Short mmCIF file of C-alpha atoms in Angstrom, two decimals:
data_model
loop_
_atom_site.label_atom_id
_atom_site.label_comp_id
_atom_site.label_asym_id
_atom_site.label_seq_id
_atom_site.Cartn_x
_atom_site.Cartn_y
_atom_site.Cartn_z
CA MET A 7 -10.86 -15.03 -17.24
CA ILE A 8 -8.96 -13.20 -14.59
CA THR A 9 -6.33 -10.95 -16.16
CA GLY A 10 -4.78 -9.46 -13.02
CA VAL A 11 -5.53 -7.58 -9.73
CA HIS A 12 -7.51 -4.38 -10.80
CA HIS A 13 -7.43 -2.69 -7.36
CA VAL A 14 -7.07 -3.01 -3.65
CA CYS A 15 -9.37 -0.95 -1.50
CA VAL A 16 -8.31 0.93 1.67
CA LYS A 17 -11.03 2.51 3.85
CA CYS A 18 -10.23 5.38 6.23
CA ARG A 19 -11.99 7.85 8.40
CA PRO A 20 -12.83 11.19 6.74
CA GLU A 21 -10.38 12.95 9.29
CA ASP A 22 -7.47 10.63 8.10
CA LEU A 23 -8.08 11.34 4.32
CA GLU A 24 -5.33 14.05 4.12
CA LYS A 25 -2.86 11.74 5.97
CA VAL A 26 -3.63 8.85 3.40
CA GLN A 27 -3.33 11.20 0.39
CA LYS A 28 0.23 12.34 1.57
CA PHE A 29 1.35 8.78 2.18
CA TYR A 30 0.26 7.35 -1.07
CA GLY A 31 0.46 10.30 -3.35
CA GLU A 32 3.54 12.27 -1.89
CA LEU A 33 5.43 9.80 0.17
CA LEU A 34 5.18 6.73 -2.17
CA GLY A 35 4.85 8.99 -5.23
CA LEU A 36 1.73 7.16 -6.71
CA PRO A 37 -0.12 9.20 -9.31
CA LEU A 38 -3.72 10.07 -8.70
CA VAL A 39 -5.46 8.53 -11.45
CA ARG A 40 -9.11 9.62 -10.64
CA SER A 41 -11.20 10.97 -7.82
CA TRP A 42 -14.91 11.54 -7.41
CA GLY A 43 -17.34 13.44 -5.23
CA GLU A 44 -15.57 16.73 -5.18
CA PRO A 45 -15.67 18.94 -3.19
CA ASN A 46 -16.24 16.36 -0.46
CA VAL A 47 -13.99 13.39 -1.81
CA GLU A 48 -15.94 10.20 -1.92
CA GLY A 49 -13.13 8.17 -3.45
CA LEU A 50 -9.70 8.20 -4.95
CA MET A 51 -7.66 5.88 -7.06
CA TYR A 52 -3.87 5.91 -7.14
CA GLY A 53 -1.94 4.12 -9.88
CA ALA A 54 0.38 1.35 -8.77
CA GLY A 55 1.93 -0.04 -11.97
CA THR A 56 -0.75 -2.08 -13.72
CA SER A 57 -2.99 -2.07 -10.51
CA LEU A 58 -4.79 0.69 -8.58
CA ILE A 59 -5.08 1.45 -4.83
CA GLU A 60 -8.61 2.79 -4.12
CA ILE A 61 -9.39 4.92 -1.11
CA PHE A 62 -12.77 5.40 0.44
CA PRO A 63 -12.85 7.95 3.28
CA ASN A 64 -16.14 6.62 4.76
CA ALA A 65 -14.94 4.41 7.69
CA GLU A 66 -16.97 5.24 10.79
CA GLU A 67 -14.55 3.56 13.16
CA ASP A 68 -11.16 1.95 13.31
CA LEU A 69 -11.03 -1.01 11.12
CA PRO A 70 -9.53 -4.24 12.59
CA GLN A 71 -7.34 -6.38 10.24
CA GLY A 72 -9.80 -8.65 8.52
CA ALA A 73 -9.33 -11.67 6.15
CA ILE A 74 -6.78 -9.92 4.02
CA ARG A 75 -3.51 -10.06 5.83
CA HIS A 76 -1.66 -7.50 3.69
CA PHE A 77 -1.12 -6.31 0.24
CA ALA A 78 2.24 -6.16 -1.58
CA LEU A 79 3.55 -3.40 -3.68
CA ALA A 80 6.13 -4.38 -6.34
CA THR A 81 9.20 -2.19 -6.27
CA ASP A 82 12.77 -2.18 -7.58
CA ASP A 83 14.10 -0.53 -4.25
CA VAL A 84 12.87 -1.91 -1.15
CA ASP A 85 15.51 -0.34 1.07
CA SER A 86 14.93 3.22 -0.06
CA ILE A 87 11.17 3.06 0.30
CA VAL A 88 11.66 1.72 3.94
CA GLU A 89 13.95 4.61 4.78
CA THR A 90 11.41 7.09 3.25
CA VAL A 91 8.61 5.89 5.21
CA ARG A 92 10.63 5.54 8.48
CA LYS A 93 11.86 9.06 8.23
CA ALA A 94 8.21 10.11 7.68
CA GLY A 95 7.44 8.39 11.03
CA TYR A 96 5.71 5.22 9.83
CA ALA A 97 6.27 1.79 11.40
CA VAL A 98 8.57 -0.70 9.83
CA THR A 99 7.48 -4.07 11.09
CA MET A 100 9.96 -6.20 9.09
CA GLU A 101 13.29 -4.76 8.04
CA PRO A 102 14.48 -5.38 4.36
CA GLY A 103 15.82 -8.81 3.86
CA ASP A 104 16.33 -11.39 1.12
CA ILE A 105 14.11 -14.46 1.02
CA GLU A 106 13.52 -17.30 -1.34
CA ILE A 107 10.11 -18.73 -1.78
CA MET A 108 10.84 -22.44 -2.24
CA SER A 109 8.33 -22.94 -4.99
CA LYS A 110 8.82 -24.56 -8.45
CA PRO A 111 10.50 -22.65 -9.76
CA SER A 112 11.84 -20.91 -6.70
CA LEU A 113 11.39 -17.17 -6.31
CA PRO A 114 14.15 -15.09 -4.74
CA ALA A 115 13.03 -11.68 -3.52
CA ARG A 116 13.91 -8.82 -1.24
CA ILE A 117 11.02 -7.82 1.08
CA ALA A 118 10.04 -5.62 3.92
CA PHE A 119 6.79 -4.72 5.77
CA ILE A 120 5.61 -1.27 6.66
CA ILE A 121 2.29 -0.04 8.29
CA GLY A 122 0.49 2.50 6.28
CA PRO A 123 -1.49 5.70 7.50
CA VAL A 124 -4.50 3.95 8.66
CA GLY A 125 -2.99 0.71 10.00
CA GLU A 126 -2.88 -1.12 6.70
CA GLU A 127 -0.01 -3.71 6.43
CA ILE A 128 2.03 -3.24 3.21
CA GLU A 129 4.61 -5.59 1.92
CA LEU A 130 7.27 -4.17 -0.34
CA PHE A 131 8.30 -6.79 -2.82
CA CYS A 132 11.18 -6.80 -5.25
CA GLU A 133 11.69 -10.04 -7.32
CA LYS A 134 15.32 -10.87 -7.85
CA GLN A 135 16.54 -12.48 -11.07
#
């Protein structure tokens, strides 16, 4: 049985690893849970609540967006994260806004979209009660 999403994997070029580490570790404040291959880092995992974001610095070229459109990070403050990443020079592709997914039951939320350090599209998602 599926019990949840364990991790999302992001690939980057080796020369982008430091930028990726600063974005996820410092800017977003995610804790580094594990790394392997030191001194030449082969992989990293950052904690994101009950899931992980895995980083592999072994991309040989720019990676075009594939089948996965984006991944969403749960947050309780979409607006402050948007301002933090904007001040750091990252693109905000959709400003914070309230939505309601017209499902049964409906799902009200506040969302925004940003672009990460290696072009990954990230949705910031705050469920509203």
